[in-house]
Amino acid sequence: MLLYNTLTRKKEKFRTLSENNVLMYVCGITPYDTTHIGHAFLYMFFDVFSRYLNYKGLNVKYVQNVTDIDDDILKRAKEEKRDWKELGQFWTERFLKDYALLNMQLPTEYVKATDTIDVIVEMVGDLLKKGFAYESGNNIYFEVNRFKNYGKLSRLNERQMTLIAKERGGDPDDPKKRSPLDFLLWQRSKEGEPSWESPWGKGRPGWHIECSAMSYKHLGAQIDIHGGGYDLTFPHHESEIAQSESFTGKSPFVQYWLHASMVLCEGEKMSKSLGNMVFVSDLLKNYSADSIRWVLLSHHYRKPWQFETIELSPADEKLTELAESLKQPSRGDLKKVEEYLDNDMDTPSALEYLERETAGAVLRKGLMLLGFQMKNSH
Ligand SMILES: [Zn+2]
């Protein structure tokens, strides 16, 4: 099977670290808002990907996290005058409800950052001891210049990294840092913010160390696949590599980096401020989960695309036609489908082939493999 690895910018033959096991970590949601179609696209891809690996006889340990303590949650909780924990739980439940309604299989483990504080503290302490981190003004920072290949994943130069870090909350102008790209591992909590005990006083973790710690705790020092949205490449995943490899002394932390593209809406990235967000829960009022799945999988996971609600009606019709083909004698085979999926998960071609060339039991197997329920087809 070939997979496009963001680290090498190439399609590479997929080889697991240990024979039949796949260790996979996918960055999860920060629960302060509703699941929009961009989230659905990302997690739908990893749902089908892990189904396919299972189908190929591999044992997938799939860990997905929830970033349940983070600046964005605290900010939103303050705005809405809600308890940060209650806010996080509320949106996590809503996300999991959408997840189930879309027939996505739960990851092997669904883990919370707040359940991993002990490992985070251990890692930060170790990074300090090894000289990869420093304490300054009540905060602990990772010192990027101490890590040899910072930038190897995103392939950005220092100036580009600084600009993006600024856009994505990296605060390069923080005067407490030795260098603008250094990032927070641990921060002193402000008045009213949640805090945990640590050797450096009561505080809370930085965002990047949370994922390094959860991945290490549940999957170990080196993993096969790390996934997420393309916008996480820098600084989040770049920083995860620096922390994890400095902590474990093992490289590479991740064999294959898989990133799903962004879904645009009305020509822009979806955002609350633009008011162009499309919510899964709204779509499910008018369309079936299978139709939504069809539309999402008819776009390749690495190709940016524009979501249009009008794509859902033809998908509905197509699925009704396919329900008829399920009753016909078998035609076609899954070999072709496997060929497409083996080529960097080409789900659009797999769907086209199923639609055109197959019927009966073969079609049913193919659709099941891709996670369709075909509820109205009996
Ligand atoms: Zn993450």
mmCIF file with all atom_site columns, N, CA and C in Angstrom, residues 265-308:
data_model
loop_
_atom_site.group_PDB
_atom_site.id
_atom_site.type_symbol
_atom_site.label_atom_id
_atom_site.label_alt_id
_atom_site.label_comp_id
_atom_site.label_asym_id
_atom_site.label_entity_id
_atom_site.label_seq_id
_atom_site.pdbx_PDB_ins_code
_atom_site.Cartn_x
_atom_site.Cartn_y
_atom_site.Cartn_z
_atom_site.occupancy
_atom_site.B_iso_or_equiv
_atom_site.pdbx_formal_charge
_atom_site.auth_seq_id
_atom_site.auth_comp_id
_atom_site.auth_asym_id
_atom_site.auth_atom_id
_atom_site.pdbx_PDB_model_num
ATOM 1   N N  . CYS A 1 265 ? -15.691 26.699 2.410  1.00 0.00 ? 265 CYS A N  1
ATOM 2   C CA . CYS A 1 265 ? -17.112 26.973 2.304  1.00 0.00 ? 265 CYS A CA 1
ATOM 3   C C  . CYS A 1 265 ? -17.262 28.396 1.823  1.00 0.00 ? 265 CYS A C  1
ATOM 4   N N  . GLU A 1 266 ? -18.026 28.594 0.761  1.00 0.00 ? 266 GLU A N  1
ATOM 5   C CA . GLU A 1 266 ? -18.145 29.921 0.149  1.00 0.00 ? 266 GLU A CA 1
ATOM 6   C C  . GLU A 1 266 ? -16.759 30.511 -0.119 1.00 0.00 ? 266 GLU A C  1
ATOM 7   N N  . GLY A 1 267 ? -15.836 29.641 -0.557 1.00 0.00 ? 267 GLY A N  1
ATOM 8   C CA . GLY A 1 267 ? -14.514 30.098 -0.965 1.00 0.00 ? 267 GLY A CA 1
ATOM 9   C C  . GLY A 1 267 ? -13.529 30.358 0.172  1.00 0.00 ? 267 GLY A C  1
ATOM 10  N N  . GLU A 1 268 ? -13.943 30.161 1.405  1.00 0.00 ? 268 GLU A N  1
ATOM 11  C CA . GLU A 1 268 ? -13.061 30.461 2.542  1.00 0.00 ? 268 GLU A CA 1
ATOM 12  C C  . GLU A 1 268 ? -12.977 29.275 3.479  1.00 0.00 ? 268 GLU A C  1
ATOM 13  N N  . LYS A 1 269 ? -11.936 29.295 4.315  1.00 0.00 ? 269 LYS A N  1
ATOM 14  C CA . LYS A 1 269 ? -11.852 28.324 5.389  1.00 0.00 ? 269 LYS A CA 1
ATOM 15  C C  . LYS A 1 269 ? -13.018 28.608 6.338  1.00 0.00 ? 269 LYS A C  1
ATOM 16  N N  . MET A 1 270 ? -13.637 27.516 6.830  1.00 0.00 ? 270 MET A N  1
ATOM 17  C CA . MET A 1 270 ? -14.781 27.729 7.703  1.00 0.00 ? 270 MET A CA 1
ATOM 18  C C  . MET A 1 270 ? -14.366 28.371 9.022  1.00 0.00 ? 270 MET A C  1
ATOM 19  N N  . SER A 1 271 ? -15.077 29.376 9.416  1.00 0.00 ? 271 SER A N  1
ATOM 20  C CA . SER A 1 271 ? -14.795 29.969 10.714 1.00 0.00 ? 271 SER A CA 1
ATOM 21  C C  . SER A 1 271 ? -16.039 30.657 11.249 1.00 0.00 ? 271 SER A C  1
ATOM 22  N N  . LYS A 1 272 ? -16.091 30.692 12.541 1.00 0.00 ? 272 LYS A N  1
ATOM 23  C CA . LYS A 1 272 ? -17.242 31.294 13.199 1.00 0.00 ? 272 LYS A CA 1
ATOM 24  C C  . LYS A 1 272 ? -17.379 32.767 12.805 1.00 0.00 ? 272 LYS A C  1
ATOM 25  N N  . SER A 1 273 ? -16.232 33.467 12.738 1.00 0.00 ? 273 SER A N  1
ATOM 26  C CA . SER A 1 273 ? -16.303 34.900 12.461 1.00 0.00 ? 273 SER A CA 1
ATOM 27  C C  . SER A 1 273 ? -16.832 35.177 11.049 1.00 0.00 ? 273 SER A C  1
ATOM 28  N N  . LEU A 1 274 ? -16.579 34.263 10.104 1.00 0.00 ? 274 LEU A N  1
ATOM 29  C CA . LEU A 1 274 ? -17.087 34.468 8.739  1.00 0.00 ? 274 LEU A CA 1
ATOM 30  C C  . LEU A 1 274 ? -18.543 33.997 8.620  1.00 0.00 ? 274 LEU A C  1
ATOM 31  N N  . GLY A 1 275 ? -19.015 33.248 9.600  1.00 0.00 ? 275 GLY A N  1
ATOM 32  C CA . GLY A 1 275 ? -20.406 32.780 9.576  1.00 0.00 ? 275 GLY A CA 1
ATOM 33  C C  . GLY A 1 275 ? -20.671 31.779 8.460  1.00 0.00 ? 275 GLY A C  1
ATOM 34  N N  . ASN A 1 276 ? -19.638 31.062 8.003  1.00 0.00 ? 276 ASN A N  1
ATOM 35  C CA . ASN A 1 276 ? -19.834 30.127 6.879  1.00 0.00 ? 276 ASN A CA 1
ATOM 36  C C  . ASN A 1 276 ? -19.665 28.666 7.313  1.00 0.00 ? 276 ASN A C  1
ATOM 37  N N  . MET A 1 277 ? -19.906 28.384 8.572  1.00 0.00 ? 277 MET A N  1
ATOM 38  C CA . MET A 1 277 ? -19.708 27.020 9.036  1.00 0.00 ? 277 MET A CA 1
ATOM 39  C C  . MET A 1 277 ? -20.916 26.151 8.708  1.00 0.00 ? 277 MET A C  1
ATOM 40  N N  . VAL A 1 278 ? -20.655 24.924 8.241  1.00 0.00 ? 278 VAL A N  1
ATOM 41  C CA . VAL A 1 278 ? -21.724 23.969 7.951  1.00 0.00 ? 278 VAL A CA 1
ATOM 42  C C  . VAL A 1 278 ? -21.651 22.875 9.007  1.00 0.00 ? 278 VAL A C  1
ATOM 43  N N  . PHE A 1 279 ? -22.729 22.718 9.752  1.00 0.00 ? 279 PHE A N  1
ATOM 44  C CA . PHE A 1 279 ? -22.708 21.762 10.855 1.00 0.00 ? 279 PHE A CA 1
ATOM 45  C C  . PHE A 1 279 ? -23.305 20.423 10.457 1.00 0.00 ? 279 PHE A C  1
ATOM 46  N N  . VAL A 1 280 ? -22.646 19.373 10.909 1.00 0.00 ? 280 VAL A N  1
ATOM 47  C CA . VAL A 1 280 ? -23.107 18.017 10.620 1.00 0.00 ? 280 VAL A CA 1
ATOM 48  C C  . VAL A 1 280 ? -24.527 17.803 11.148 1.00 0.00 ? 280 VAL A C  1
ATOM 49  N N  . SER A 1 281 ? -24.772 18.305 12.357 1.00 0.00 ? 281 SER A N  1
ATOM 50  C CA . SER A 1 281 ? -26.093 18.080 12.966 1.00 0.00 ? 281 SER A CA 1
ATOM 51  C C  . SER A 1 281 ? -27.209 18.705 12.109 1.00 0.00 ? 281 SER A C  1
ATOM 52  N N  . ASP A 1 282 ? -26.921 19.837 11.456 1.00 0.00 ? 282 ASP A N  1
ATOM 53  C CA . ASP A 1 282 ? -27.931 20.458 10.584 1.00 0.00 ? 282 ASP A CA 1
ATOM 54  C C  . ASP A 1 282 ? -28.147 19.621 9.321  1.00 0.00 ? 282 ASP A C  1
ATOM 55  N N  . LEU A 1 283 ? -27.046 19.147 8.744  1.00 0.00 ? 283 LEU A N  1
ATOM 56  C CA . LEU A 1 283 ? -27.165 18.341 7.514  1.00 0.00 ? 283 LEU A CA 1
ATOM 57  C C  . LEU A 1 283 ? -27.954 17.064 7.767  1.00 0.00 ? 283 LEU A C  1
ATOM 58  N N  . LEU A 1 284 ? -27.747 16.485 8.943  1.00 0.00 ? 284 LEU A N  1
ATOM 59  C CA . LEU A 1 284 ? -28.403 15.212 9.261  1.00 0.00 ? 284 LEU A CA 1
ATOM 60  C C  . LEU A 1 284 ? -29.926 15.349 9.403  1.00 0.00 ? 284 LEU A C  1
ATOM 61  N N  . LYS A 1 285 ? -30.409 16.584 9.503  1.00 0.00 ? 285 LYS A N  1
ATOM 62  C CA . LYS A 1 285 ? -31.862 16.788 9.578  1.00 0.00 ? 285 LYS A CA 1
ATOM 63  C C  . LYS A 1 285 ? -32.503 16.507 8.219  1.00 0.00 ? 285 LYS A C  1
ATOM 64  N N  . ASN A 1 286 ? -31.749 16.748 7.150  1.00 0.00 ? 286 ASN A N  1
ATOM 65  C CA . ASN A 1 286 ? -32.319 16.621 5.802  1.00 0.00 ? 286 ASN A CA 1
ATOM 66  C C  . ASN A 1 286 ? -31.730 15.509 4.946  1.00 0.00 ? 286 ASN A C  1
ATOM 67  N N  . TYR A 1 287 ? -30.550 15.026 5.346  1.00 0.00 ? 287 TYR A N  1
ATOM 68  C CA . TYR A 1 287 ? -29.876 14.018 4.516  1.00 0.00 ? 287 TYR A CA 1
ATOM 69  C C  . TYR A 1 287 ? -29.430 12.838 5.366  1.00 0.00 ? 287 TYR A C  1
ATOM 70  N N  . SER A 1 288 ? -29.290 11.696 4.705  1.00 0.00 ? 288 SER A N  1
ATOM 71  C CA . SER A 1 288 ? -28.876 10.508 5.452  1.00 0.00 ? 288 SER A CA 1
ATOM 72  C C  . SER A 1 288 ? -27.373 10.546 5.704  1.00 0.00 ? 288 SER A C  1
ATOM 73  N N  . ALA A 1 289 ? -26.951 9.801  6.724  1.00 0.00 ? 289 ALA A N  1
ATOM 74  C CA . ALA A 1 289 ? -25.520 9.692  7.034  1.00 0.00 ? 289 ALA A CA 1
ATOM 75  C C  . ALA A 1 289 ? -24.771 9.119  5.834  1.00 0.00 ? 289 ALA A C  1
ATOM 76  N N  . ASP A 1 290 ? -25.411 8.179  5.120  1.00 0.00 ? 290 ASP A N  1
ATOM 77  C CA . ASP A 1 290 ? -24.761 7.592  3.940  1.00 0.00 ? 290 ASP A CA 1
ATOM 78  C C  . ASP A 1 290 ? -24.513 8.639  2.847  1.00 0.00 ? 290 ASP A C  1
ATOM 79  N N  . SER A 1 291 ? -25.462 9.544  2.655  1.00 0.00 ? 291 SER A N  1
ATOM 80  C CA . SER A 1 291 ? -25.277 10.580 1.625  1.00 0.00 ? 291 SER A CA 1
ATOM 81  C C  . SER A 1 291 ? -24.116 11.494 1.990  1.00 0.00 ? 291 SER A C  1
ATOM 82  N N  . ILE A 1 292 ? -24.034 11.847 3.264  1.00 0.00 ? 292 ILE A N  1
ATOM 83  C CA . ILE A 1 292 ? -22.933 12.706 3.712  1.00 0.00 ? 292 ILE A CA 1
ATOM 84  C C  . ILE A 1 292 ? -21.610 11.961 3.518  1.00 0.00 ? 292 ILE A C  1
ATOM 85  N N  . ARG A 1 293 ? -21.611 10.668 3.874  1.00 0.00 ? 293 ARG A N  1
ATOM 86  C CA . ARG A 1 293 ? -20.405 9.850  3.705  1.00 0.00 ? 293 ARG A CA 1
ATOM 87  C C  . ARG A 1 293 ? -20.010 9.803  2.226  1.00 0.00 ? 293 ARG A C  1
ATOM 88  N N  . TRP A 1 294 ? -20.999 9.634  1.378  1.00 0.00 ? 294 TRP A N  1
ATOM 89  C CA . TRP A 1 294 ? -20.722 9.560  -0.062 1.00 0.00 ? 294 TRP A CA 1
ATOM 90  C C  . TRP A 1 294 ? -20.025 10.840 -0.545 1.00 0.00 ? 294 TRP A C  1
ATOM 91  N N  . VAL A 1 295 ? -20.603 11.977 -0.175 1.00 0.00 ? 295 VAL A N  1
ATOM 92  C CA . VAL A 1 295 ? -20.027 13.254 -0.624 1.00 0.00 ? 295 VAL A CA 1
ATOM 93  C C  . VAL A 1 295 ? -18.602 13.420 -0.076 1.00 0.00 ? 295 VAL A C  1
ATOM 94  N N  . LEU A 1 296 ? -18.406 13.117 1.200  1.00 0.00 ? 296 LEU A N  1
ATOM 95  C CA . LEU A 1 296 ? -17.078 13.297 1.793  1.00 0.00 ? 296 LEU A CA 1
ATOM 96  C C  . LEU A 1 296 ? -16.048 12.380 1.123  1.00 0.00 ? 296 LEU A C  1
ATOM 97  N N  . LEU A 1 297 ? -16.415 11.117 0.904  1.00 0.00 ? 297 LEU A N  1
ATOM 98  C CA . LEU A 1 297 ? -15.451 10.173 0.326  1.00 0.00 ? 297 LEU A CA 1
ATOM 99  C C  . LEU A 1 297 ? -15.257 10.374 -1.170 1.00 0.00 ? 297 LEU A C  1
ATOM 100 N N  . SER A 1 298 ? -16.149 11.139 -1.796 1.00 0.00 ? 298 SER A N  1
ATOM 101 C CA . SER A 1 298 ? -15.946 11.397 -3.219 1.00 0.00 ? 298 SER A CA 1
ATOM 102 C C  . SER A 1 298 ? -14.905 12.504 -3.432 1.00 0.00 ? 298 SER A C  1
ATOM 103 N N  . HIS A 1 299 ? -14.347 13.001 -2.354 1.00 0.00 ? 299 HIS A N  1
ATOM 104 C CA . HIS A 1 299 ? -13.218 13.941 -2.446 1.00 0.00 ? 299 HIS A CA 1
ATOM 105 C C  . HIS A 1 299 ? -11.986 13.288 -1.831 1.00 0.00 ? 299 HIS A C  1
ATOM 106 N N  . HIS A 1 300 ? -10.876 13.356 -2.536 1.00 0.00 ? 300 HIS A N  1
ATOM 107 C CA . HIS A 1 300 ? -9.663  12.737 -1.991 1.00 0.00 ? 300 HIS A CA 1
ATOM 108 C C  . HIS A 1 300 ? -9.193  13.505 -0.746 1.00 0.00 ? 300 HIS A C  1
ATOM 109 N N  . TYR A 1 301 ? -8.708  12.758 0.232  1.00 0.00 ? 301 TYR A N  1
ATOM 110 C CA . TYR A 1 301 ? -8.431  13.391 1.533  1.00 0.00 ? 301 TYR A CA 1
ATOM 111 C C  . TYR A 1 301 ? -7.366  14.480 1.496  1.00 0.00 ? 301 TYR A C  1
ATOM 112 N N  . ARG A 1 302 ? -6.491  14.459 0.455  1.00 0.00 ? 302 ARG A N  1
ATOM 113 C CA . ARG A 1 302 ? -5.437  15.473 0.420  1.00 0.00 ? 302 ARG A CA 1
ATOM 114 C C  . ARG A 1 302 ? -5.769  16.666 -0.462 1.00 0.00 ? 302 ARG A C  1
ATOM 115 N N  . LYS A 1 303 ? -6.937  16.617 -1.101 1.00 0.00 ? 303 LYS A N  1
ATOM 116 C CA . LYS A 1 303 ? -7.259  17.677 -2.054 1.00 0.00 ? 303 LYS A CA 1
ATOM 117 C C  . LYS A 1 303 ? -8.242  18.672 -1.429 1.00 0.00 ? 303 LYS A C  1
ATOM 118 N N  . PRO A 1 304 ? -7.838  19.946 -1.348 1.00 0.00 ? 304 PRO A N  1
ATOM 119 C CA . PRO A 1 304 ? -8.776  20.928 -0.800 1.00 0.00 ? 304 PRO A CA 1
ATOM 120 C C  . PRO A 1 304 ? -10.014 21.013 -1.694 1.00 0.00 ? 304 PRO A C  1
ATOM 121 N N  . TRP A 1 305 ? -11.144 21.196 -1.115 1.00 0.00 ? 305 TRP A N  1
ATOM 122 C CA . TRP A 1 305 ? -12.373 21.288 -1.915 1.00 0.00 ? 305 TRP A CA 1
ATOM 123 C C  . TRP A 1 305 ? -13.367 22.178 -1.225 1.00 0.00 ? 305 TRP A C  1
ATOM 124 N N  . GLN A 1 306 ? -14.389 22.458 -1.996 1.00 0.00 ? 306 GLN A N  1
ATOM 125 C CA . GLN A 1 306 ? -15.390 23.406 -1.565 1.00 0.00 ? 306 GLN A CA 1
ATOM 126 C C  . GLN A 1 306 ? -16.666 22.632 -1.275 1.00 0.00 ? 306 GLN A C  1
ATOM 127 N N  . PHE A 1 307 ? -17.168 22.727 -0.077 1.00 0.00 ? 307 PHE A N  1
ATOM 128 C CA . PHE A 1 307 ? -18.393 22.001 0.240  1.00 0.00 ? 307 PHE A CA 1
ATOM 129 C C  . PHE A 1 307 ? -19.616 22.748 -0.287 1.00 0.00 ? 307 PHE A C  1
ATOM 130 N N  . GLU A 1 308 ? -20.500 21.998 -0.978 1.00 0.00 ? 308 GLU A N  1
ATOM 131 C CA . GLU A 1 308 ? -21.761 22.587 -1.442 1.00 0.00 ? 308 GLU A CA 1
ATOM 132 C C  . GLU A 1 308 ? -22.877 21.654 -0.994 1.00 0.00 ? 308 GLU A C  1
#
